């Protein structure tokens, strides 16, 4: 009889110890978990690669200069579609020539990031394909008035241009994208025909 009592007592002690040992797991399970929505909620602070709201062609964008220095207000001004320009023929079917006005908005000079840094100008076709200005014969098309590339001085502005060598499909329904010195992408929905106040001038400059 005494042996049975001792065995029963040992069993009770073992059960109690087991219950105590599992308390940590119970406390962990009892802690409230963050919802998936809360964990996925974006920070209010801007992050690299942030995409600005899309704009209409001709609307200005306030952008950060190369290396985070200064502020440029960039306004796409005129776009011309042509098979030939500057003595060159489009390798892929059509040149899309875009002019823009870069204006310094702060007391320090500001510049556009160089393409080698991953910034600057891109063309996004309707199907999402990204094309830069180094494709085809685009790099060889130049216009004297729009070839400025020096940092824009405080209180001043420059006329610049970008040229893309595209297929006809890529040129239709495209989006012009500019990635600034903070890696923010500014985008403009592009027309599919010559548009802007300087169409005649740009066409004249493209003739050789």
PDB file of C-alpha atoms in Angstrom:
ATOM      1  CA  UNK A   1       0.000   0.000   0.000  1.00  0.00           C
ATOM      2  CA  UNK A   2       2.824   2.400   0.894  1.00  0.00           C
ATOM      3  CA  UNK A   3       4.537   1.743  -2.430  1.00  0.00           C
ATOM      4  CA  UNK A   4       1.347   2.643  -4.301  1.00  0.00           C
ATOM      5  CA  UNK A   5       1.005   5.929  -2.366  1.00  0.00           C
ATOM      6  CA  UNK A   6       4.628   6.850  -3.134  1.00  0.00           C
ATOM      7  CA  UNK A   7       4.131   6.114  -6.824  1.00  0.00           C
ATOM      8  CA  UNK A   8       0.976   8.217  -6.906  1.00  0.00           C
ATOM      9  CA  UNK A   9       2.738  11.082  -5.156  1.00  0.00           C
ATOM     10  CA  UNK A  10       5.600  10.937  -7.691  1.00  0.00           C
ATOM     11  CA  UNK A  11       3.134  11.006 -10.539  1.00  0.00           C
ATOM     12  CA  UNK A  12       1.455  14.101  -9.116  1.00  0.00           C
ATOM     13  CA  UNK A  13       4.822  15.876  -8.681  1.00  0.00           C
ATOM     14  CA  UNK A  14       5.820  15.012 -12.252  1.00  0.00           C
ATOM     15  CA  UNK A  15       2.548  16.434 -13.612  1.00  0.00           C
ATOM     16  CA  UNK A  16       3.048  19.668 -11.654  1.00  0.00           C
ATOM     17  CA  UNK A  17       6.602  20.080 -12.927  1.00  0.00           C
ATOM     18  CA  UNK A  18       5.461  19.501 -16.512  1.00  0.00           C
ATOM     19  CA  UNK A  19       2.791  22.180 -16.165  1.00  0.00           C
ATOM     20  CA  UNK A  20       5.345  24.683 -14.826  1.00  0.00           C
ATOM     21  CA  UNK A  21       7.824  23.915 -17.603  1.00  0.00           C
ATOM     22  CA  UNK A  22       5.220  24.672 -20.284  1.00  0.00           C
ATOM     23  CA  UNK A  23       4.290  28.086 -18.909  1.00  0.00           C
ATOM     24  CA  UNK A  24       6.780  29.940 -21.142  1.00  0.00           C
ATOM     25  CA  UNK A  25       5.197  28.504 -24.259  1.00  0.00           C
ATOM     26  CA  UNK A  26       1.722  29.455 -23.008  1.00  0.00           C
ATOM     27  CA  UNK A  27       2.837  33.033 -22.358  1.00  0.00           C
ATOM     28  CA  UNK A  28       4.326  33.263 -25.833  1.00  0.00           C
ATOM     29  CA  UNK A  29       1.144  31.956 -27.352  1.00  0.00           C
ATOM     30  CA  UNK A  30      -0.884  34.436 -25.324  1.00  0.00           C
ATOM     31  CA  UNK A  31       1.009  37.453 -26.666  1.00  0.00           C
ATOM     32  CA  UNK A  32      -1.034  39.301 -29.322  1.00  0.00           C
ATOM     33  CA  UNK A  33       0.328  38.970 -32.830  1.00  0.00           C
ATOM     34  CA  UNK A  34       0.481  41.845 -35.303  1.00  0.00           C
ATOM     35  CA  UNK A  35      -1.977  41.561 -38.126  1.00  0.00           C
ATOM     36  CA  UNK A  36      -0.667  41.066 -41.629  1.00  0.00           C
ATOM     37  CA  UNK A  37      -2.010  44.503 -42.541  1.00  0.00           C
ATOM     38  CA  UNK A  38      -0.119  46.129 -39.675  1.00  0.00           C
ATOM     39  CA  UNK A  39       3.123  44.390 -40.617  1.00  0.00           C
ATOM     40  CA  UNK A  40       2.703  45.406 -44.253  1.00  0.00           C
ATOM     41  CA  UNK A  41       1.787  49.029 -43.501  1.00  0.00           C
ATOM     42  CA  UNK A  42       4.270  51.329 -45.267  1.00  0.00           C
ATOM     43  CA  UNK A  43       6.405  53.788 -43.374  1.00  0.00           C
ATOM     44  CA  UNK A  44       5.489  57.445 -43.634  1.00  0.00           C
ATOM     45  CA  UNK A  45       9.132  58.244 -44.454  1.00  0.00           C
ATOM     46  CA  UNK A  46      10.010  58.325 -48.187  1.00  0.00           C
ATOM     47  CA  UNK A  47      12.207  55.483 -49.384  1.00  0.00           C
ATOM     48  CA  UNK A  48      14.632  55.104 -52.275  1.00  0.00           C
ATOM     49  CA  UNK A  49      12.916  54.097 -55.479  1.00  0.00           C
ATOM     50  CA  UNK A  50       9.659  55.849 -54.579  1.00  0.00           C
ATOM     51  CA  UNK A  51       7.486  56.497 -57.630  1.00  0.00           C
ATOM     52  CA  UNK A  52       5.801  59.869 -57.891  1.00  0.00           C
ATOM     53  CA  UNK A  53       2.255  60.255 -59.176  1.00  0.00           C
ATOM     54  CA  UNK A  54       2.038  60.204 -62.976  1.00  0.00           C
ATOM     55  CA  UNK A  55       1.772  63.569 -64.728  1.00  0.00           C
ATOM     56  CA  UNK A  56       0.518  64.815 -68.047  1.00  0.00           C
ATOM     57  CA  UNK A  57       3.055  65.805 -70.675  1.00  0.00           C
ATOM     58  CA  UNK A  58       4.019  69.458 -70.157  1.00  0.00           C
ATOM     59  CA  UNK A  59       3.539  69.470 -66.382  1.00  0.00           C
ATOM     60  CA  UNK A  60       6.604  70.374 -64.248  1.00  0.00           C
ATOM     61  CA  UNK A  61       8.158  68.030 -61.687  1.00  0.00           C
ATOM     62  CA  UNK A  62      10.190  69.133 -58.665  1.00  0.00           C
ATOM     63  CA  UNK A  63      13.214  66.819 -58.540  1.00  0.00           C
ATOM     64  CA  UNK A  64      16.345  66.352 -56.432  1.00  0.00           C
ATOM     65  CA  UNK A  65      19.647  67.073 -58.158  1.00  0.00           C
ATOM     66  CA  UNK A  66      22.467  64.628 -58.749  1.00  0.00           C
ATOM     67  CA  UNK A  67      23.988  63.354 -55.491  1.00  0.00           C
ATOM     68  CA  UNK A  68      21.116  64.895 -53.527  1.00  0.00           C
ATOM     69  CA  UNK A  69      22.401  68.437 -54.210  1.00  0.00           C
ATOM     70  CA  UNK A  70      19.974  71.189 -55.162  1.00  0.00           C
ATOM     71  CA  UNK A  71      16.526  71.044 -56.700  1.00  0.00           C
ATOM     72  CA  UNK A  72      15.603  71.032 -60.382  1.00  0.00           C
ATOM     73  CA  UNK A  73      12.169  71.817 -61.745  1.00  0.00           C
ATOM     74  CA  UNK A  74      11.978  69.755 -64.924  1.00  0.00           C
ATOM     75  CA  UNK A  75       9.292  70.358 -67.542  1.00  0.00           C
ATOM     76  CA  UNK A  76       9.021  68.175 -70.672  1.00  0.00           C
ATOM     77  CA  UNK A  77       8.222  70.757 -73.339  1.00  0.00           C
ATOM     78  CA  UNK A  78       7.996  69.239 -76.815  1.00  0.00           C
ATOM     79  CA  UNK A  79       8.032  65.763 -78.364  1.00  0.00           C
ATOM     80  CA  UNK A  80       8.669  64.953 -82.026  1.00  0.00           C
ATOM     81  CA  UNK A  81       8.409  61.545 -83.739  1.00  0.00           C
ATOM     82  CA  UNK A  82      10.632  61.101 -86.801  1.00  0.00           C
ATOM     83  CA  UNK A  83      12.327  58.323 -88.742  1.00  0.00           C
ATOM     84  CA  UNK A  84      15.374  60.509 -89.449  1.00  0.00           C
ATOM     85  CA  UNK A  85      17.104  63.292 -87.575  1.00  0.00           C
ATOM     86  CA  UNK A  86      20.514  64.844 -87.150  1.00  0.00           C
ATOM     87  CA  UNK A  87      21.794  62.947 -90.165  1.00  0.00           C
ATOM     88  CA  UNK A  88      20.835  59.599 -88.605  1.00  0.00           C
ATOM     89  CA  UNK A  89      18.153  57.017 -89.396  1.00  0.00           C
ATOM     90  CA  UNK A  90      16.348  55.275 -86.553  1.00  0.00           C
ATOM     91  CA  UNK A  91      17.663  51.713 -86.286  1.00  0.00           C
ATOM     92  CA  UNK A  92      14.414  50.474 -84.758  1.00  0.00           C
ATOM     93  CA  UNK A  93      11.945  52.513 -86.810  1.00  0.00           C
ATOM     94  CA  UNK A  94      11.355  55.866 -85.111  1.00  0.00           C
ATOM     95  CA  UNK A  95      13.210  58.469 -83.084  1.00  0.00           C
ATOM     96  CA  UNK A  96      11.274  60.015 -80.224  1.00  0.00           C
ATOM     97  CA  UNK A  97      12.878  63.401 -79.511  1.00  0.00           C
ATOM     98  CA  UNK A  98      11.855  65.022 -76.216  1.00  0.00           C
ATOM     99  CA  UNK A  99      12.932  68.512 -75.140  1.00  0.00           C
ATOM    100  CA  UNK A 100      12.771  69.708 -71.556  1.00  0.00           C
ATOM    101  CA  UNK A 101      13.400  72.824 -69.476  1.00  0.00           C
ATOM    102  CA  UNK A 102      15.587  72.355 -66.361  1.00  0.00           C
ATOM    103  CA  UNK A 103      15.352  75.192 -63.834  1.00  0.00           C
ATOM    104  CA  UNK A 104      17.409  75.456 -60.608  1.00  0.00           C
ATOM    105  CA  UNK A 105      15.114  76.136 -57.654  1.00  0.00           C
ATOM    106  CA  UNK A 106      17.592  76.602 -54.773  1.00  0.00           C
ATOM    107  CA  UNK A 107      20.708  78.650 -53.986  1.00  0.00           C
ATOM    108  CA  UNK A 108      23.052  75.890 -55.198  1.00  0.00           C
ATOM    109  CA  UNK A 109      23.702  74.531 -58.671  1.00  0.00           C
ATOM    110  CA  UNK A 110      21.907  71.291 -59.563  1.00  0.00           C
ATOM    111  CA  UNK A 111      22.310  68.710 -62.292  1.00  0.00           C
ATOM    112  CA  UNK A 112      20.611  65.599 -63.643  1.00  0.00           C
ATOM    113  CA  UNK A 113      22.145  62.248 -62.615  1.00  0.00           C
ATOM    114  CA  UNK A 114      24.268  60.587 -65.286  1.00  0.00           C
ATOM    115  CA  UNK A 115      22.790  57.439 -66.905  1.00  0.00           C
ATOM    116  CA  UNK A 116      25.790  55.427 -65.677  1.00  0.00           C
ATOM    117  CA  UNK A 117      24.576  56.005 -62.103  1.00  0.00           C
ATOM    118  CA  UNK A 118      21.194  54.442 -62.876  1.00  0.00           C
ATOM    119  CA  UNK A 119      19.421  57.802 -62.885  1.00  0.00           C
ATOM    120  CA  UNK A 120      18.265  60.087 -65.669  1.00  0.00           C
ATOM    121  CA  UNK A 121      15.804  59.323 -68.448  1.00  0.00           C
ATOM    122  CA  UNK A 122      14.035  56.124 -69.524  1.00  0.00           C
ATOM    123  CA  UNK A 123      11.169  55.282 -71.865  1.00  0.00           C
ATOM    124  CA  UNK A 124       8.626  52.705 -70.723  1.00  0.00           C
ATOM    125  CA  UNK A 125       6.656  51.089 -73.530  1.00  0.00           C
ATOM    126  CA  UNK A 126       2.987  50.207 -73.103  1.00  0.00           C
ATOM    127  CA  UNK A 127       3.905  46.577 -72.325  1.00  0.00           C
ATOM    128  CA  UNK A 128       6.300  47.655 -69.549  1.00  0.00           C
ATOM    129  CA  UNK A 129       9.609  47.312 -71.421  1.00  0.00           C
ATOM    130  CA  UNK A 130      12.192  49.907 -70.321  1.00  0.00           C
ATOM    131  CA  UNK A 131      14.401  51.527 -72.976  1.00  0.00           C
ATOM    132  CA  UNK A 132      17.235  53.987 -72.361  1.00  0.00           C
ATOM    133  CA  UNK A 133      18.848  56.613 -74.580  1.00  0.00           C
ATOM    134  CA  UNK A 134      21.779  54.372 -75.541  1.00  0.00           C
ATOM    135  CA  UNK A 135      19.714  52.062 -77.763  1.00  0.00           C
ATOM    136  CA  UNK A 136      20.101  52.134 -81.548  1.00  0.00           C
ATOM    137  CA  UNK A 137      21.232  55.426 -83.092  1.00  0.00           C
ATOM    138  CA  UNK A 138      19.600  57.693 -80.493  1.00  0.00           C
ATOM    139  CA  UNK A 139      22.892  58.841 -78.969  1.00  0.00           C
ATOM    140  CA  UNK A 140      24.034  60.299 -82.307  1.00  0.00           C
ATOM    141  CA  UNK A 141      21.074  62.696 -82.679  1.00  0.00           C
ATOM    142  CA  UNK A 142      21.975  66.158 -81.362  1.00  0.00           C
ATOM    143  CA  UNK A 143      20.542  69.685 -81.553  1.00  0.00           C
ATOM    144  CA  UNK A 144      22.645  72.733 -80.692  1.00  0.00           C
ATOM    145  CA  UNK A 145      20.055  74.604 -78.612  1.00  0.00           C
ATOM    146  CA  UNK A 146      19.152  71.505 -76.590  1.00  0.00           C
ATOM    147  CA  UNK A 147      22.600  70.016 -75.936  1.00  0.00           C
ATOM    148  CA  UNK A 148      23.235  71.689 -72.561  1.00  0.00           C
ATOM    149  CA  UNK A 149      24.721  69.363 -69.963  1.00  0.00           C
ATOM    150  CA  UNK A 150      26.414  71.585 -67.362  1.00  0.00           C
ATOM    151  CA  UNK A 151      24.995  71.978 -63.844  1.00  0.00           C
ATOM    152  CA  UNK A 152      22.200  74.553 -63.799  1.00  0.00           C
ATOM    153  CA  UNK A 153      23.232  77.594 -61.784  1.00  0.00           C
ATOM    154  CA  UNK A 154      20.983  79.197 -59.130  1.00  0.00           C
ATOM    155  CA  UNK A 155      18.250  81.319 -60.685  1.00  0.00           C
ATOM    156  CA  UNK A 156      18.959  79.976 -64.191  1.00  0.00           C
ATOM    157  CA  UNK A 157      17.497  77.372 -66.538  1.00  0.00           C
ATOM    158  CA  UNK A 158      18.665  75.263 -69.485  1.00  0.00           C
ATOM    159  CA  UNK A 159      17.056  73.631 -72.479  1.00  0.00           C
ATOM    160  CA  UNK A 160      17.937  69.947 -72.816  1.00  0.00           C
ATOM    161  CA  UNK A 161      16.781  66.998 -74.896  1.00  0.00           C
ATOM    162  CA  UNK A 162      16.630  63.223 -74.828  1.00  0.00           C
ATOM    163  CA  UNK A 163      16.290  60.933 -77.843  1.00  0.00           C
ATOM    164  CA  UNK A 164      15.001  57.343 -77.920  1.00  0.00           C
ATOM    165  CA  UNK A 165      15.322  54.898 -80.843  1.00  0.00           C
ATOM    166  CA  UNK A 166      12.124  52.828 -80.664  1.00  0.00           C
ATOM    167  CA  UNK A 167       9.916  50.493 -82.625  1.00  0.00           C
ATOM    168  CA  UNK A 168       6.574  51.950 -83.639  1.00  0.00           C
ATOM    169  CA  UNK A 169       4.849  49.754 -81.034  1.00  0.00           C
ATOM    170  CA  UNK A 170       7.168  50.983 -78.267  1.00  0.00           C
ATOM    171  CA  UNK A 171       6.593  54.617 -79.241  1.00  0.00           C
ATOM    172  CA  UNK A 172       2.793  54.414 -78.907  1.00  0.00           C
ATOM    173  CA  UNK A 173       1.281  54.839 -75.468  1.00  0.00           C
ATOM    174  CA  UNK A 174       4.672  55.207 -73.804  1.00  0.00           C
ATOM    175  CA  UNK A 175       5.651  56.739 -70.474  1.00  0.00           C
ATOM    176  CA  UNK A 176       8.611  59.091 -70.017  1.00  0.00           C
ATOM    177  CA  UNK A 177      10.426  58.383 -66.733  1.00  0.00           C
ATOM    178  CA  UNK A 178      13.032  60.509 -64.961  1.00  0.00           C
ATOM    179  CA  UNK A 179      14.926  59.097 -61.944  1.00  0.00           C
ATOM    180  CA  UNK A 180      16.350  61.907 -59.810  1.00  0.00           C
ATOM    181  CA  UNK A 181      19.206  62.190 -57.295  1.00  0.00           C
ATOM    182  CA  UNK A 182      17.163  60.496 -54.564  1.00  0.00           C
ATOM    183  CA  UNK A 183      16.165  57.629 -56.874  1.00  0.00           C
ATOM    184  CA  UNK A 184      12.598  58.908 -57.077  1.00  0.00           C
ATOM    185  CA  UNK A 185      10.894  58.192 -60.384  1.00  0.00           C
ATOM    186  CA  UNK A 186       8.884  60.986 -61.994  1.00  0.00           C
ATOM    187  CA  UNK A 187       6.728  59.918 -64.913  1.00  0.00           C
ATOM    188  CA  UNK A 188       4.751  61.543 -67.706  1.00  0.00           C
ATOM    189  CA  UNK A 189       2.201  59.859 -69.951  1.00  0.00           C
ATOM    190  CA  UNK A 190       3.372  60.593 -73.494  1.00  0.00           C
ATOM    191  CA  UNK A 191       1.307  61.532 -76.545  1.00  0.00           C
ATOM    192  CA  UNK A 192       1.711  59.420 -79.693  1.00  0.00           C
ATOM    193  CA  UNK A 193       2.107  62.367 -82.084  1.00  0.00           C
ATOM    194  CA  UNK A 194       4.112  65.588 -82.314  1.00  0.00           C
ATOM    195  CA  UNK A 195       3.136  67.789 -79.351  1.00  0.00           C
ATOM    196  CA  UNK A 196       4.353  71.004 -77.754  1.00  0.00           C
ATOM    197  CA  UNK A 197       5.084  74.672 -78.490  1.00  0.00           C
ATOM    198  CA  UNK A 198       8.434  74.036 -80.229  1.00  0.00           C
ATOM    199  CA  UNK A 199       7.565  71.275 -82.715  1.00  0.00           C
ATOM    200  CA  UNK A 200       8.465  73.366 -85.784  1.00  0.00           C
ATOM    201  CA  UNK A 201      11.769  74.510 -84.239  1.00  0.00           C
ATOM    202  CA  UNK A 202      12.779  70.980 -83.215  1.00  0.00           C
ATOM    203  CA  UNK A 203      12.012  69.615 -86.691  1.00  0.00           C
ATOM    204  CA  UNK A 204      14.102  72.377 -88.243  1.00  0.00           C
ATOM    205  CA  UNK A 205      17.044  71.627 -85.925  1.00  0.00           C
ATOM    206  CA  UNK A 206      16.831  67.925 -86.819  1.00  0.00           C
ATOM    207  CA  UNK A 207      17.306  68.675 -90.523  1.00  0.00           C
ATOM    208  CA  UNK A 208      20.788  68.416 -92.022  1.00  0.00           C
TER     209      UNK A 208
END
